[in-house]
GROMACS .gro file of C-alpha atoms in nm:
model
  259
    1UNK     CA    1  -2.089   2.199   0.550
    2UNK     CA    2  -1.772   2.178   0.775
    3UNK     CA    3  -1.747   2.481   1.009
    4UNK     CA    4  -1.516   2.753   0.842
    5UNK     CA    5  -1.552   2.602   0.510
    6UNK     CA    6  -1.488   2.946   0.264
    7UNK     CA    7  -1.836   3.011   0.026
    8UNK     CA    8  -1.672   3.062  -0.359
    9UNK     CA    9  -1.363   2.863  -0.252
   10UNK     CA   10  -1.418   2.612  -0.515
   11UNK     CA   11  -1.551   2.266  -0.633
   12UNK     CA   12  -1.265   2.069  -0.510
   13UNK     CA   13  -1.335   2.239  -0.140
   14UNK     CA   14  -1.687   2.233  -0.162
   15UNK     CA   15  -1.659   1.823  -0.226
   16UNK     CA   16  -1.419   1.775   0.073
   17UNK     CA   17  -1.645   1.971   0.275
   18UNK     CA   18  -1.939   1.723   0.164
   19UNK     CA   19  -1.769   1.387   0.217
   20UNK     CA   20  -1.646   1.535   0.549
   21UNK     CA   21  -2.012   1.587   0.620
   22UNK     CA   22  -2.090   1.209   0.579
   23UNK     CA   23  -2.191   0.943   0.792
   24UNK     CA   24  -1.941   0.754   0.744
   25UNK     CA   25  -1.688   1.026   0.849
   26UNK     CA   26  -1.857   1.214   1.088
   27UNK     CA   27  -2.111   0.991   1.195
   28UNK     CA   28  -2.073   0.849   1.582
   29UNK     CA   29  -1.936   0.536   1.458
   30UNK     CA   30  -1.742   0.747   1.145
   31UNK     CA   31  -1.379   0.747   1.084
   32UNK     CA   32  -1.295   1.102   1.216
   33UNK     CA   33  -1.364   0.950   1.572
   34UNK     CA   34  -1.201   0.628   1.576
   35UNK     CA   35  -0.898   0.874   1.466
   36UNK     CA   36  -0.609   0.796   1.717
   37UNK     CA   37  -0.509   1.115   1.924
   38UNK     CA   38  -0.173   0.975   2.113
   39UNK     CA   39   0.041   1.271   1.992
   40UNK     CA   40   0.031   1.635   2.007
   41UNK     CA   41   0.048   1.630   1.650
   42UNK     CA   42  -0.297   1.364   1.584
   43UNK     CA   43  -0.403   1.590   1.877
   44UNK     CA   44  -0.368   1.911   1.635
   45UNK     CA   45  -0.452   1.724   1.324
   46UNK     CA   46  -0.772   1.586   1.456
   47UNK     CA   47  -0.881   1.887   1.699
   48UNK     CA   48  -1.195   1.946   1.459
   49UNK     CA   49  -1.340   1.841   1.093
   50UNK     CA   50  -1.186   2.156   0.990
   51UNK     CA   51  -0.844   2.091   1.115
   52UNK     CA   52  -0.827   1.794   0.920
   53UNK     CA   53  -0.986   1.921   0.621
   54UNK     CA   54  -0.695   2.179   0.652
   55UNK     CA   55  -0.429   1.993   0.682
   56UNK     CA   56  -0.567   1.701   0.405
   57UNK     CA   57  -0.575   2.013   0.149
   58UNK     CA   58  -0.216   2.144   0.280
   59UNK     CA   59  -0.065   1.774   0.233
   60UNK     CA   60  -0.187   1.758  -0.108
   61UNK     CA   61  -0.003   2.150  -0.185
   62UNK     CA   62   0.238   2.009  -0.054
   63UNK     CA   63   0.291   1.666  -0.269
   64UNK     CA   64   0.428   1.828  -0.610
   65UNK     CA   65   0.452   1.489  -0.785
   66UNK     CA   66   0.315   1.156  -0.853
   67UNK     CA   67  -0.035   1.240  -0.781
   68UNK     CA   68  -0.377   1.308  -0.916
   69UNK     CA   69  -0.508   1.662  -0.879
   70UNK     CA   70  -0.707   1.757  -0.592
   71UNK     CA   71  -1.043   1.683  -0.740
   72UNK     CA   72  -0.986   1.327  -0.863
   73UNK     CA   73  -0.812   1.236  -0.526
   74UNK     CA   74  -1.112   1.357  -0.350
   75UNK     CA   75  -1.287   1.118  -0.568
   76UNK     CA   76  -1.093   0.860  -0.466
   77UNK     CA   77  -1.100   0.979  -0.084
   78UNK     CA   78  -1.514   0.967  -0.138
   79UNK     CA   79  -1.524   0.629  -0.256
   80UNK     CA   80  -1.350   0.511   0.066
   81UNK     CA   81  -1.537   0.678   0.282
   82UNK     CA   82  -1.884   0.598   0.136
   83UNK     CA   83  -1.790   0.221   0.046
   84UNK     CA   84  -1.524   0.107   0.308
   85UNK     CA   85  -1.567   0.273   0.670
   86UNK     CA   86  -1.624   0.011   0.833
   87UNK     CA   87  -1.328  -0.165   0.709
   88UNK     CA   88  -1.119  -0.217   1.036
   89UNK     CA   89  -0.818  -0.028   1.103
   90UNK     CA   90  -0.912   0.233   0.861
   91UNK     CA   91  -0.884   0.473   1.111
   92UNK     CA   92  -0.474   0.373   1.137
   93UNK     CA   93  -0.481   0.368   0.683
   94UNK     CA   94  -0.607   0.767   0.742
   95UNK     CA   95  -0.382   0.814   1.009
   96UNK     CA   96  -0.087   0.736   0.821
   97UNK     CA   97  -0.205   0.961   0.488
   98UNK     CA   98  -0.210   1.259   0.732
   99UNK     CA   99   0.148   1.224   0.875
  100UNK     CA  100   0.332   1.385   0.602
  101UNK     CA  101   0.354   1.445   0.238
  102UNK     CA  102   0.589   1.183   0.126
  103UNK     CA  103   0.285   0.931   0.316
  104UNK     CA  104   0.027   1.176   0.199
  105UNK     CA  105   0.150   1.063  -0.199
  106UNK     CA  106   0.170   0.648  -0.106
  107UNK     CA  107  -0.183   0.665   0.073
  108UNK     CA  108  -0.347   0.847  -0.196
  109UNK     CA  109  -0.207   0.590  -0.431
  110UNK     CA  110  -0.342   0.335  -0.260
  111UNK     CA  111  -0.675   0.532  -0.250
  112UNK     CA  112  -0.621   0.513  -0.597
  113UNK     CA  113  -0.590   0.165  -0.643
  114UNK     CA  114  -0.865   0.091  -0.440
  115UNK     CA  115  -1.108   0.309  -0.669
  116UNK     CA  116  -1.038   0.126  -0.938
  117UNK     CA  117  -0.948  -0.199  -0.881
  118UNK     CA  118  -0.666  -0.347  -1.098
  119UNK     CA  119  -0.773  -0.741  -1.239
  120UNK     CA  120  -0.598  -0.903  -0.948
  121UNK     CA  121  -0.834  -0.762  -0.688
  122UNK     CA  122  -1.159  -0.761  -0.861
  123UNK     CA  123  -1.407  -1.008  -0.732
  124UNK     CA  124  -1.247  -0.972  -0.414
  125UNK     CA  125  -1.362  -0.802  -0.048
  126UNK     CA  126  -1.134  -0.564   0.106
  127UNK     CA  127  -1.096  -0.695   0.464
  128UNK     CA  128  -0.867  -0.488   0.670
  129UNK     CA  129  -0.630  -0.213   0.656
  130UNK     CA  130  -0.296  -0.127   0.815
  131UNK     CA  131  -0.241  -0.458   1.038
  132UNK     CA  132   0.092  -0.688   1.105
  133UNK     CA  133   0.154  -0.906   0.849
  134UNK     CA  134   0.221  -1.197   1.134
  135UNK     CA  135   0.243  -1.214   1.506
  136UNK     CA  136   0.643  -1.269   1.435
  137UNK     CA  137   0.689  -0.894   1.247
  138UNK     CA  138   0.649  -0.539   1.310
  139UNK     CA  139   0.605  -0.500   0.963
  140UNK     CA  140   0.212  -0.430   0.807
  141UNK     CA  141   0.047  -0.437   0.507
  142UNK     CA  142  -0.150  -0.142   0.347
  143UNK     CA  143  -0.495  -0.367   0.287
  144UNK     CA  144  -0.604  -0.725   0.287
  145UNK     CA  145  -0.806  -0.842   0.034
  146UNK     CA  146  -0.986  -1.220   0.031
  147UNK     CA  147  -1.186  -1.426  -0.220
  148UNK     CA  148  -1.331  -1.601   0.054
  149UNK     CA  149  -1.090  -1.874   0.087
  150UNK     CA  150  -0.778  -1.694   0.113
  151UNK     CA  151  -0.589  -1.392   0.197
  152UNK     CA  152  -0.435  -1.135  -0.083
  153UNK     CA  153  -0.203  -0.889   0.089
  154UNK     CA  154  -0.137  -0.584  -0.059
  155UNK     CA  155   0.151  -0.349  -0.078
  156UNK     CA  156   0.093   0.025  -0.259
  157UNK     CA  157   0.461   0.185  -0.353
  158UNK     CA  158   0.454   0.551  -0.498
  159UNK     CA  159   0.791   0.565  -0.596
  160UNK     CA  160   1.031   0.726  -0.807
  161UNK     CA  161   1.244   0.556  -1.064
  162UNK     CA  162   1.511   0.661  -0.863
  163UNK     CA  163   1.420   0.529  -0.549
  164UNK     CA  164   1.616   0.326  -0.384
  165UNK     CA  165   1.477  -0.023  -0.176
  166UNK     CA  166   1.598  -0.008   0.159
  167UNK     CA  167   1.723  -0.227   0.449
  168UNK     CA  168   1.336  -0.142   0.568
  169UNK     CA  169   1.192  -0.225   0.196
  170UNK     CA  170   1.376  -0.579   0.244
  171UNK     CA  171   1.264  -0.687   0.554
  172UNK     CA  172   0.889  -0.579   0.500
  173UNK     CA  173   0.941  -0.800   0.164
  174UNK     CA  174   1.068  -1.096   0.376
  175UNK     CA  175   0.779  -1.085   0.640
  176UNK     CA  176   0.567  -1.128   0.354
  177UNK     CA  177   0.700  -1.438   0.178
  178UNK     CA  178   0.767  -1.557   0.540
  179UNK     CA  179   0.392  -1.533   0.592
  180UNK     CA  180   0.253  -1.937   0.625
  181UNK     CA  181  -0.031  -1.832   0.525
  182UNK     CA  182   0.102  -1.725   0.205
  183UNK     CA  183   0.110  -2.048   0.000
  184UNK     CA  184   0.086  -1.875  -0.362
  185UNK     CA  185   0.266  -1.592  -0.483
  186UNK     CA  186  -0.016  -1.403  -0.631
  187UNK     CA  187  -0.140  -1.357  -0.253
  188UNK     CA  188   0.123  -1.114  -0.247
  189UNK     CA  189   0.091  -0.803  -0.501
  190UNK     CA  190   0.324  -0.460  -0.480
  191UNK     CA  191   0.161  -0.197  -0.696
  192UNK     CA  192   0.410   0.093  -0.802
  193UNK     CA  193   0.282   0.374  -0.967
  194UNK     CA  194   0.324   0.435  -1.279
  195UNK     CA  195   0.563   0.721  -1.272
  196UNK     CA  196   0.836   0.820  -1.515
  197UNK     CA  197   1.042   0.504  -1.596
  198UNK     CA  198   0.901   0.323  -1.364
  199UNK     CA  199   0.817  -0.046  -1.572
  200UNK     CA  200   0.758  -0.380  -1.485
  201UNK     CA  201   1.114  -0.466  -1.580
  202UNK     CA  202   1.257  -0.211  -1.411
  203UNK     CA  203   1.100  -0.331  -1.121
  204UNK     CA  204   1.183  -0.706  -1.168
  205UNK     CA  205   1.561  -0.615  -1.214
  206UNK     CA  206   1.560  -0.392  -0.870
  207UNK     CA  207   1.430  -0.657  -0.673
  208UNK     CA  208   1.678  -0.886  -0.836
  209UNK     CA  209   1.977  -0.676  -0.749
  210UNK     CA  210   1.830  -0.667  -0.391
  211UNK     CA  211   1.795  -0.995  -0.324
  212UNK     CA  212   2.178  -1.082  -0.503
  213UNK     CA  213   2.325  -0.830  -0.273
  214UNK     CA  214   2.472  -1.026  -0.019
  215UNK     CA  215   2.272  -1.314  -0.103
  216UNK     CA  216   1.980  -1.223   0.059
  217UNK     CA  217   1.801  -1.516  -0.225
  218UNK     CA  218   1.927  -1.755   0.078
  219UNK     CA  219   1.710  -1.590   0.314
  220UNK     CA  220   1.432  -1.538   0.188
  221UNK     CA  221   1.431  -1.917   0.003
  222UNK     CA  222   1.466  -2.061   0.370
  223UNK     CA  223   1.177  -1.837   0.478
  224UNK     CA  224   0.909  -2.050   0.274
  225UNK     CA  225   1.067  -2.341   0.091
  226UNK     CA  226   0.694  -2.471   0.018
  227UNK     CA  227   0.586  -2.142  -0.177
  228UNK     CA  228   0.919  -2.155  -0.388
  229UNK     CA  229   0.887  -2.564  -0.434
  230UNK     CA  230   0.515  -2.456  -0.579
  231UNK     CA  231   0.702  -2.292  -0.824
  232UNK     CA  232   0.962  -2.496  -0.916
  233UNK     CA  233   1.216  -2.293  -0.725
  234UNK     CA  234   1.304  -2.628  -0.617
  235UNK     CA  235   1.715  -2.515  -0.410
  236UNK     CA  236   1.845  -2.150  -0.343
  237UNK     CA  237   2.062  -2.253  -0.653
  238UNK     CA  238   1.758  -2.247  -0.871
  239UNK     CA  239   1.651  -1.919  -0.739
  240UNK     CA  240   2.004  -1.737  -0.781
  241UNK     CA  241   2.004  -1.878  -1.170
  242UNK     CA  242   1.677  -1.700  -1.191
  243UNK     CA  243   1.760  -1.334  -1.044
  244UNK     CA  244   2.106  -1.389  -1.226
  245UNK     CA  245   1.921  -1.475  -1.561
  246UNK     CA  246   1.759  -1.215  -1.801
  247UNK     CA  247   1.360  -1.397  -1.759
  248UNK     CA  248   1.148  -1.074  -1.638
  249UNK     CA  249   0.811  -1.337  -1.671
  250UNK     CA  250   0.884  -1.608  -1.422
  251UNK     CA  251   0.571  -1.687  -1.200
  252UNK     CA  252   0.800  -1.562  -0.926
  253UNK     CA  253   0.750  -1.220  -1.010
  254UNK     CA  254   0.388  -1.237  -1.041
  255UNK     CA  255   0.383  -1.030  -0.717
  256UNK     CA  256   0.525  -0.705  -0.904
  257UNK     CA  257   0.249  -0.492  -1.075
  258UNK     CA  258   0.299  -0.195  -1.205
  259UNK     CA  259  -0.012   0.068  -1.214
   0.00000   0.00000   0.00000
């Protein structure tokens, strides 16, 4: 058991406490020491199994909405460290849930997702976590998944309805269709949660109204003419009829998942 962990404190404790205690985490080659330690605040974080069990439990008391309860994200949490430690760059994917609450609720979503794999993903090997999308952007994807032959990147979004897609949002969504390696749109998939009035449609019309806003369509068209050409996207005119035009089910928007 983790040093300081409270006897009577409850199942949900007593389960962190245990996959804390596993190779995988606390092994020599786990992910609590591949943990990065560059700040003062990693540096605090990180200072010993029971800091970070601290501050994991305070992040979730912390995340009020679109979340599982502490024992089923634990669940989740388990399955990644039993099943995908040596996954690389899941030491930055951990990193990044500890930061803050508002990453705290995306990472556990994507914890989530990767405990029970949605259709798209099954069959496939998670590859990597957390790395650029290209050498050409700053931008990174949460995991990589591949079939063997090819490459699905994936994107986790734990948003509200209300949420609004930023200047950020956009050029993350660029660097991925700009991607070469990306010749078919279902190697990209965003996952929103399912929260309240959050939909599939709803979703197709925001990223609609982004790309229409100051014609942004003519950007990201020039980015990878061959992926829109594959689907019959054939002139920026064709794609501005679509995101002008009422069709939610275009290929196009095969990327959009809602979960």
């Amino acid at each position: 058991m983790v040093e300081g962990a409270v006897n009577g404190a409850g199942s949900a404790l007593s389960k962190l406490d245990n996959i804390l205690a596993k190779t995988g985490f606390s092994g020599p080659n786990g992910i609590f020491n591949k943990l990065p330690k560059n700040t003062s605040a990693q540096q605090s974080r990180y200072a010993s199994l029971q800091s970070f069990r601290n501050e994991f439990i305070r992040l979730h008391g912390e995340t009020t909405s679109g979340i599982k309860s502490l024992d089923e994200v634990l669940d989740d949490f388990d399955n990644l460290v039993t099943n995908h430690s040596t996954v690389p760059n899941i030491e930055q994917y951990v990193d990044e849930l500890m930061q803050q609450s508002s990453k705290f609720k995306g990472g556990a979503f994507g914890l989530e997702i990767l405990n029970d794999l949605p259709p798209a993903l099954q069959g496939k090997t998670l590859s990597k976590f957390e790395a650029s999308i290209d050498d050409l952007s700053d931008c990174r994807f949460d995991m990589q998944f591949t079939d063997g032959t090819n490459f699905v990147y994936l994107e986790t979004k734990n948003y509200a309805q209300s949420t609004t897609f930023s200047s950020s949002f956009y050029n993350q969504f660029k660097a991925y269709i700009s991607n070469a390696n990306v010749t078919d749109i279902n190697q990209i998939k965003y996952y929103f949660r399912a929260n309240s009035g959050v939909t599939k449609i709803e979703r197709v019309q925001k990223f609609k109204n982004m790309l229409l806003n100051g014609n942004k369509y003519e950007e990201i068209y020039n980015s990878n003419k061959s992926l829109f050409n594959s689907m019959q996207l054939t002139d920026e005119g064709k794609l501005k009829l679509l995101l002008e035009s009422q069709n939610t089910s275009h290929q196009f928007f095969n990327f959009i998942e809602v979960f």
